[in-house]
């Protein structure tokens, strides 16, 4: 056995991690960046690649009923509870090559080192590549992790993708039985903790010259789907005073989102998707649908913004003689990370002679779901210019290697007995 305190050098180890991420990124639908949706051929290819690497790292691998790729590196006493790590395999449309999947490849790289050195720990290590966190295909945020915590909404199985396939059909097409989904649920006693490594997706670590950061809390978020319906008409003949233009109403609504969110430092809002019907240059838009994504570290701020916006939208729709339908697509309760686990991650960062920068996550993560099952912590990794959800997403090999060094040190020193009795 090698000296357990020894760690691979950051630059070369990080380059190996980036090379693997590059191979994974090739499995993408067309267009710039990476687009990988739940239960597609690209998802299958990534599962196959990860499963091979997991096996090579001495792990037992299975695809669970929710299409999560799960690997287990057995403890010195087989069957012992596990420290689970992981993040999502899926992406947004035209996303980057690190969001999510970095948090699968880094723990895998750590376990490979343990396996090659013949090291076993008193607890098992599990790595999960969650099948769907972004919800790109079916609008189901956190689908993979919700299945693991046993909190899936059965109605989601009837959701349709843009080609009309339901989520249940997509799972069947992936060789899975939707009726078997409850079997993906894990029990709290099987796990000791969940740790997620993720790119920061913001500019703070880069601005402060730090490769990694310790997450304190994860944002609260809510997502609305709004449809304004007016009357489609001839662009040349209907006087301006008699129009019921759904897109003009949506434009006013978007400004209301911007205005409301600019009023506070701790609130952000985004209209990221807009569909105009019938969508012709010489037709007044009869229908316009758009989404609204609202986030804040504080739940009452999200709730207040949603209430204010619903009322503003209804007022502007009435003033323009438009019908309005507002659906709340989902609400993601934010959460703090768990102090005893953060302390151990903090110790691992310090042991690498790095300053410990604590920071808040404005993005949602699988850890938000996992905290219903076990205690959670997150390690952020610096990304170039804070850019994410964009093909230009980038990290350096050295930072990937430093993240792996911190995580491996954390794994080796992990002491579940330090969990407070009531935690
Ligand atoms: C996940 O990427 C999110 O939308 O926060
Ligand atoms: Mn994302
Ligand atoms: Mn992510």
Coordinates of C-alpha atoms and ligand atoms in Angstrom, one line a residue:
X1 CA 0.0 0.0 0.0
X2 CA 1.2 3.5 -0.8
X3 CA 1.5 6.2 1.9
X4 CA -2.1 7.2 2.5
X5 CA -1.1 10.8 3.0
X6 CA 0.4 11.0 -0.5
X7 CA -1.7 12.7 -3.2
X8 CA -1.2 12.8 -7.0
X9 CA 0.2 16.1 -8.3
X10 CA -2.5 18.6 -9.1
X11 CA -1.6 19.5 -12.7
X12 CA -1.2 15.9 -14.1
X13 CA -4.1 14.5 -12.1
X14 CA -6.2 17.4 -13.2
X15 CA -5.3 16.9 -16.8
X16 CA -6.5 13.3 -16.6
X17 CA -9.8 14.6 -15.2
X18 CA -10.1 17.2 -18.0
X19 CA -9.3 14.5 -20.6
X20 CA -12.2 12.3 -19.2
X21 CA -14.5 15.3 -19.2
X22 CA -13.6 16.0 -22.8
X23 CA -14.5 12.4 -23.8
X24 CA -17.8 12.7 -22.0
X25 CA -18.6 16.1 -23.7
X26 CA -18.4 14.4 -27.1
X27 CA -21.7 12.8 -26.3
X28 CA -23.9 15.7 -27.0
X29 CA -26.8 16.6 -29.3
X30 CA -25.8 19.0 -32.1
X31 CA -25.0 22.7 -31.8
X32 CA -22.4 24.6 -29.8
X33 CA -21.5 23.3 -26.3
X34 CA -23.0 20.3 -24.7
X35 CA -26.7 19.3 -24.8
X36 CA -27.4 16.1 -23.0
X37 CA -30.9 15.2 -22.0
X38 CA -32.4 12.4 -19.8
X39 CA -32.8 8.9 -21.4
X40 CA -31.3 9.7 -24.8
X41 CA -28.6 8.0 -26.8
X42 CA -26.1 10.6 -25.5
X43 CA -27.1 9.7 -21.9
X44 CA -26.6 6.0 -22.7
X45 CA -23.1 6.7 -24.1
X46 CA -22.1 8.6 -21.0
X47 CA -23.5 5.9 -18.7
X48 CA -21.4 3.3 -20.6
X49 CA -18.3 5.4 -20.3
X50 CA -18.8 6.1 -16.6
X51 CA -19.7 2.5 -15.9
X52 CA -16.4 1.4 -17.5
X53 CA -14.4 3.9 -15.4
X54 CA -16.2 3.0 -12.2
X55 CA -15.5 -0.7 -12.8
X56 CA -11.8 0.2 -13.5
X57 CA -11.8 2.0 -10.1
X58 CA -12.9 -1.2 -8.4
X59 CA -16.6 -0.2 -8.1
X60 CA -19.7 -2.3 -8.5
X61 CA -21.9 -0.4 -11.0
X62 CA -25.7 -0.3 -11.7
X63 CA -28.2 1.8 -13.6
X64 CA -31.0 2.4 -11.2
X65 CA -34.7 2.7 -12.1
X66 CA -34.4 6.5 -12.5
X67 CA -31.5 6.1 -15.0
X68 CA -29.0 7.2 -12.4
X69 CA -25.5 5.7 -12.9
X70 CA -24.5 4.4 -9.4
X71 CA -21.1 3.0 -8.4
X72 CA -20.0 1.5 -5.1
X73 CA -16.5 1.0 -3.7
X74 CA -17.0 -1.4 -0.9
X75 CA -15.9 -0.7 2.7
X76 CA -13.3 -2.9 4.5
X77 CA -16.4 -4.5 6.2
X78 CA -18.7 -5.2 3.2
X79 CA -22.2 -3.7 3.5
X80 CA -21.1 -0.7 5.7
X81 CA -23.0 2.6 5.2
X82 CA -21.6 4.9 2.4
X83 CA -20.2 8.3 2.0
X84 CA -22.0 9.2 -1.3
X85 CA -20.6 11.7 -3.8
X86 CA -21.8 12.8 -7.2
X87 CA -23.7 15.3 -9.3
X88 CA -25.6 15.4 -12.6
X89 CA -24.8 14.0 -16.0
X90 CA -27.3 16.1 -17.9
X91 CA -26.9 19.6 -19.2
X92 CA -28.9 22.7 -20.1
X93 CA -29.3 23.3 -23.9
X94 CA -25.9 24.3 -25.3
X95 CA -24.3 24.2 -21.9
X96 CA -20.7 23.6 -20.8
X97 CA -18.6 20.5 -20.2
X98 CA -18.2 20.9 -16.4
X99 CA -21.6 21.8 -14.9
X100 CA -22.6 18.6 -13.0
X101 CA -20.3 16.0 -14.6
X102 CA -17.2 17.4 -12.9
X103 CA -18.8 16.3 -9.6
X104 CA -18.9 12.8 -10.9
X105 CA -15.4 12.5 -12.5
X106 CA -13.6 14.1 -9.5
X107 CA -14.8 11.5 -6.9
X108 CA -14.3 8.8 -9.4
X109 CA -10.6 9.9 -9.9
X110 CA -10.2 9.8 -6.1
X111 CA -11.6 6.3 -5.8
X112 CA -9.3 5.1 -8.6
X113 CA -6.3 6.3 -6.5
X114 CA -7.6 4.4 -3.5
X115 CA -8.3 1.3 -5.6
X116 CA -4.9 1.3 -7.3
X117 CA -3.2 1.6 -3.8
X118 CA -5.3 -1.2 -2.4
X119 CA -6.8 1.1 0.2
X120 CA -10.2 0.3 1.8
X121 CA -11.9 2.5 4.3
X122 CA -14.2 1.7 7.2
X123 CA -17.1 3.1 5.1
X124 CA -18.2 2.5 1.6
X125 CA -17.9 5.1 -1.1
X126 CA -20.6 5.6 -3.6
X127 CA -20.7 7.9 -6.7
X128 CA -23.9 8.8 -8.5
X129 CA -24.2 10.5 -11.9
X130 CA -27.8 11.8 -11.4
X131 CA -29.7 11.3 -14.6
X132 CA -31.5 14.6 -14.7
X133 CA -31.0 17.7 -12.6
X134 CA -31.6 20.5 -15.2
X135 CA -35.0 19.2 -16.3
X136 CA -34.3 20.2 -19.9
X137 CA -36.2 17.3 -21.5
X138 CA -39.4 17.2 -19.3
X139 CA -39.2 20.3 -17.1
X140 CA -38.5 18.0 -14.1
X141 CA -35.8 19.7 -12.0
X142 CA -33.8 17.3 -9.8
X143 CA -35.5 14.1 -11.2
X144 CA -32.6 11.7 -10.6
X145 CA -32.0 12.8 -7.0
X146 CA -35.7 13.1 -6.2
X147 CA -36.0 9.4 -7.1
X148 CA -33.1 8.5 -4.8
X149 CA -34.7 10.3 -1.9
X150 CA -38.1 8.7 -2.7
X151 CA -39.9 12.0 -3.4
X152 CA -40.8 11.7 -7.1
X153 CA -44.0 13.2 -8.2
X154 CA -45.9 10.4 -10.1
X155 CA -47.6 13.0 -12.2
X156 CA -44.3 13.9 -13.7
X157 CA -44.3 10.6 -15.6
X158 CA -47.0 12.0 -17.9
X159 CA -44.9 15.1 -18.8
X160 CA -44.1 15.3 -22.5
X161 CA -40.9 16.3 -24.3
X162 CA -40.9 18.5 -27.3
X163 CA -41.5 15.5 -29.6
X164 CA -44.5 14.4 -27.6
X165 CA -42.9 11.4 -25.8
X166 CA -43.8 11.1 -22.1
X167 CA -41.2 10.6 -19.4
X168 CA -42.6 7.1 -18.7
X169 CA -42.1 6.3 -22.4
X170 CA -38.6 7.7 -22.4
X171 CA -37.6 5.6 -19.4
X172 CA -39.0 2.5 -21.1
X173 CA -37.0 3.4 -24.2
X174 CA -34.0 3.5 -22.0
X175 CA -34.7 -0.1 -20.9
X176 CA -36.2 0.8 -17.6
X177 CA -39.6 0.1 -16.0
X178 CA -41.3 3.3 -14.7
X179 CA -43.4 1.1 -12.3
X180 CA -40.1 0.2 -10.7
X181 CA -39.1 3.8 -9.8
X182 CA -39.7 3.4 -6.1
X183 CA -36.9 0.9 -6.1
X184 CA -34.4 3.7 -6.8
X185 CA -35.2 5.2 -3.3
X186 CA -32.4 4.9 -0.8
X187 CA -32.8 4.7 3.0
X188 CA -31.1 7.2 5.4
X189 CA -29.3 4.5 7.3
X190 CA -27.5 3.4 4.1
X191 CA -25.7 6.8 3.9
X192 CA -23.3 8.7 6.1
X193 CA -23.3 11.9 4.1
X194 CA -23.5 13.4 0.6
X195 CA -20.8 15.6 -0.9
X196 CA -21.1 17.4 -4.2
X197 CA -18.2 18.9 -6.1
X198 CA -19.4 21.6 -8.6
X199 CA -18.0 24.5 -10.6
X200 CA -18.8 27.7 -8.9
X201 CA -20.8 29.1 -11.9
X202 CA -20.0 32.6 -10.6
X203 CA -17.1 35.0 -10.5
X204 CA -16.1 35.1 -6.8
X205 CA -13.3 32.5 -6.6
X206 CA -11.6 33.8 -9.7
X207 CA -11.8 37.4 -8.5
X208 CA -10.2 36.3 -5.2
X209 CA -7.5 34.1 -6.8
X210 CA -8.8 30.9 -5.1
X211 CA -9.1 27.4 -6.7
X212 CA -11.9 26.1 -4.4
X213 CA -14.5 27.3 -2.0
X214 CA -16.8 25.9 0.7
X215 CA -20.5 26.3 0.1
X216 CA -22.6 27.5 3.0
X217 CA -26.1 27.6 1.6
X218 CA -28.0 26.8 -1.6
X219 CA -30.5 29.2 -3.1
X220 CA -34.3 29.1 -2.9
X221 CA -35.9 29.1 -6.3
X222 CA -39.3 29.1 -8.0
X223 CA -40.2 28.8 -11.6
X224 CA -43.4 30.1 -13.3
X225 CA -44.8 29.3 -16.7
X226 CA -47.0 32.1 -18.0
X227 CA -49.2 32.2 -21.1
X228 CA -50.9 35.4 -22.3
X229 CA -53.6 35.0 -24.9
X230 CA -54.9 37.9 -27.0
X231 CA -56.2 37.9 -30.6
X232 CA -54.0 37.2 -33.6
X233 CA -54.7 39.7 -36.4
X234 CA -53.5 41.5 -39.5
X235 CA -50.4 43.6 -38.8
X236 CA -51.5 46.2 -41.4
X237 CA -55.2 46.6 -40.7
X238 CA -55.9 46.5 -36.9
X239 CA -55.5 50.0 -35.3
X240 CA -53.0 50.2 -32.4
X241 CA -55.8 51.1 -30.0
X242 CA -57.8 47.9 -30.8
X243 CA -55.0 45.3 -30.5
X244 CA -54.8 42.5 -28.0
X245 CA -51.1 41.7 -28.7
X246 CA -49.9 38.9 -26.4
X247 CA -46.2 39.6 -27.1
X248 CA -46.5 43.3 -26.2
X249 CA -48.0 42.1 -22.9
X250 CA -45.2 39.7 -22.4
X251 CA -42.6 42.5 -23.0
X252 CA -44.2 44.5 -20.2
X253 CA -44.2 41.4 -18.0
X254 CA -40.5 40.9 -18.6
X255 CA -39.8 44.5 -17.6
X256 CA -41.8 43.9 -14.4
X257 CA -39.5 40.9 -13.6
X258 CA -36.4 43.0 -14.2
X259 CA -37.7 45.9 -12.1
X260 CA -38.9 43.8 -9.2
X261 CA -35.6 41.9 -9.0
X262 CA -33.5 45.0 -9.3
X263 CA -35.2 46.5 -6.2
X264 CA -33.3 44.1 -4.0
X265 CA -29.7 42.9 -3.7
X266 CA -30.7 39.4 -2.7
X267 CA -33.1 38.6 -5.5
X268 CA -32.5 37.6 -9.2
X269 CA -35.1 36.8 -11.9
X270 CA -34.7 35.5 -15.4
X271 CA -37.1 35.1 -18.3
X272 CA -35.2 32.4 -20.3
X273 CA -37.8 31.0 -22.6
X274 CA -40.3 32.7 -24.8
X275 CA -42.6 31.3 -27.4
X276 CA -44.7 33.5 -29.7
X277 CA -47.6 32.2 -31.7
X278 CA -48.4 32.2 -34.6
X279 CA -44.9 33.8 -35.1
X280 CA -45.0 35.6 -38.4
X281 CA -43.8 39.1 -39.3
X282 CA -47.2 40.3 -40.5
X283 CA -49.4 38.8 -37.8
X284 CA -50.1 40.3 -34.4
X285 CA -49.1 37.7 -31.8
X286 CA -52.2 36.0 -30.5
X287 CA -50.4 33.9 -27.8
X288 CA -47.1 34.3 -25.9
X289 CA -45.7 31.9 -23.3
X290 CA -42.7 32.5 -21.2
X291 CA -41.0 31.2 -18.1
X292 CA -39.9 33.1 -15.0
X293 CA -37.0 31.8 -12.8
X294 CA -36.8 33.6 -9.4
X295 CA -34.1 33.0 -6.8
X296 CA -32.9 34.3 -3.5
X297 CA -31.0 33.0 -0.5
X298 CA -34.1 33.8 1.5
X299 CA -37.4 31.9 1.0
X300 CA -39.7 34.8 2.0
X301 CA -38.1 37.0 -0.6
X302 CA -38.8 34.4 -3.3
X303 CA -42.4 34.0 -2.1
X304 CA -42.9 37.8 -2.0
X305 CA -41.5 38.3 -5.5
X306 CA -43.7 35.6 -6.9
X307 CA -46.8 37.1 -5.3
X308 CA -45.8 40.6 -6.6
X309 CA -45.2 39.4 -10.1
X310 CA -48.4 37.4 -10.3
X311 CA -50.3 40.5 -9.3
X312 CA -48.4 42.7 -11.8
X313 CA -48.9 40.2 -14.6
X314 CA -52.7 40.0 -13.9
X315 CA -53.0 43.8 -13.8
X316 CA -51.1 44.3 -17.1
X317 CA -53.1 41.5 -18.8
X318 CA -56.4 43.1 -17.7
X319 CA -55.3 46.5 -19.0
X320 CA -54.5 45.0 -22.4
X321 CA -57.6 42.7 -22.5
X322 CA -55.4 39.6 -22.5
X323 CA -56.3 36.3 -20.9
X324 CA -53.6 35.0 -18.5
X325 CA -52.7 31.6 -17.2
X326 CA -49.9 31.3 -14.6
X327 CA -48.6 27.9 -13.5
X328 CA -46.0 27.4 -10.9
X329 CA -43.8 24.7 -12.4
X330 CA -41.7 24.0 -9.4
X331 CA -40.4 25.5 -6.2
X332 CA -37.0 24.4 -4.9
X333 CA -36.6 25.1 -1.2
X334 CA -33.0 26.2 -0.6
X335 CA -31.0 24.8 2.3
X336 CA -27.9 25.3 4.4
X337 CA -25.0 22.8 4.1
X338 CA -24.4 20.7 7.2
X339 CA -21.9 22.3 9.7
X340 CA -20.1 19.1 11.0
X341 CA -19.5 18.0 7.4
X342 CA -18.5 21.5 6.3
X343 CA -15.9 21.4 9.1
X344 CA -14.3 18.3 7.7
X345 CA -14.3 19.7 4.2
X346 CA -12.8 22.9 5.6
X347 CA -10.1 20.9 7.3
X348 CA -9.3 19.2 4.0
X349 CA -9.0 22.6 2.2
X350 CA -6.8 23.9 5.0
X351 CA -4.6 20.8 4.9
X352 CA -3.8 21.7 1.3
X353 CA -2.6 25.1 2.5
X354 CA -5.5 26.8 0.9
X355 CA -7.5 29.6 2.4
X356 CA -11.1 28.6 3.2
X357 CA -13.5 30.9 1.3
X358 CA -17.1 30.3 2.3
X359 CA -19.7 31.2 -0.3
X360 CA -23.3 30.9 -1.1
X361 CA -24.6 29.0 -4.1
X362 CA -27.1 30.9 -6.3
X363 CA -27.5 27.8 -8.5
X364 CA -29.6 24.8 -7.6
X365 CA -27.9 21.4 -7.0
X366 CA -28.7 17.7 -6.4
X367 CA -27.5 18.3 -2.9
X368 CA -30.7 20.2 -2.2
X369 CA -32.7 17.0 -2.8
X370 CA -30.1 14.8 -1.0
X371 CA -30.3 16.7 2.2
X372 CA -33.8 15.1 2.7
X373 CA -31.9 11.8 3.1
X374 CA -28.6 12.7 4.7
X375 CA -26.2 15.5 5.6
X376 CA -24.7 17.5 2.8
X377 CA -21.6 19.6 1.9
X378 CA -20.4 21.1 -1.4
X379 CA -17.0 22.1 -2.7
X380 CA -17.0 24.7 -5.4
X381 CA -14.3 24.9 -8.1
X382 CA -13.2 28.1 -9.7
X383 CA -14.4 28.6 -13.3
X384 CA -13.1 31.0 -15.9
X385 CA -14.9 34.4 -15.8
X386 CA -17.7 32.9 -13.8
X387 CA -19.2 31.7 -17.0
X388 CA -21.6 28.7 -16.9
X389 CA -24.7 27.4 -18.7
X390 CA -22.7 28.4 -21.8
X391 CA -20.4 26.5 -24.2
X392 CA -17.5 28.7 -23.0
X393 CA -17.6 27.2 -19.5
X394 CA -14.0 26.5 -18.5
X395 CA -11.8 25.3 -15.6
X396 CA -8.1 24.7 -15.5
X397 CA -6.5 21.3 -15.2
X398 CA -4.6 22.5 -12.1
X399 CA -7.9 23.5 -10.3
X400 CA -9.5 20.2 -11.2
X401 CA -6.5 18.5 -9.7
X402 CA -6.6 20.7 -6.5
X403 CA -10.3 19.8 -6.1
X404 CA -9.5 16.1 -6.4
X405 CA -6.6 16.5 -3.8
X406 CA -9.0 18.3 -1.4
X407 CA -11.7 15.6 -1.9
X408 CA -9.3 12.7 -1.5
X409 CA -7.9 14.2 1.7
X410 CA -11.5 14.7 2.9
X411 CA -12.4 11.1 2.0
X412 CA -9.4 9.6 3.8
X413 CA -9.9 11.7 6.9
X414 CA -13.7 11.5 6.9
X415 CA -14.9 10.7 10.4
X416 CA -18.7 10.0 10.6
X417 CA -18.5 9.7 14.4
X418 CA -18.3 13.5 14.5
X419 CA -21.9 13.8 13.3
X420 CA -23.9 15.2 16.2
X421 CA -26.4 12.8 17.7
X422 CA -29.4 14.9 16.7
X423 CA -28.1 15.7 13.2
Ligands
LIG1 C1 -29.2 24.4 -12.2 O1 -28.3 24.5 -13.0 C2 -29.9 25.6 -11.8 O2 -30.7 26.1 -12.7 O3 -29.6 26.2 -10.8
LIG2 MN1 -26.7 23.8 -14.4
LIG3 MN1 -25.2 21.8 -12.0

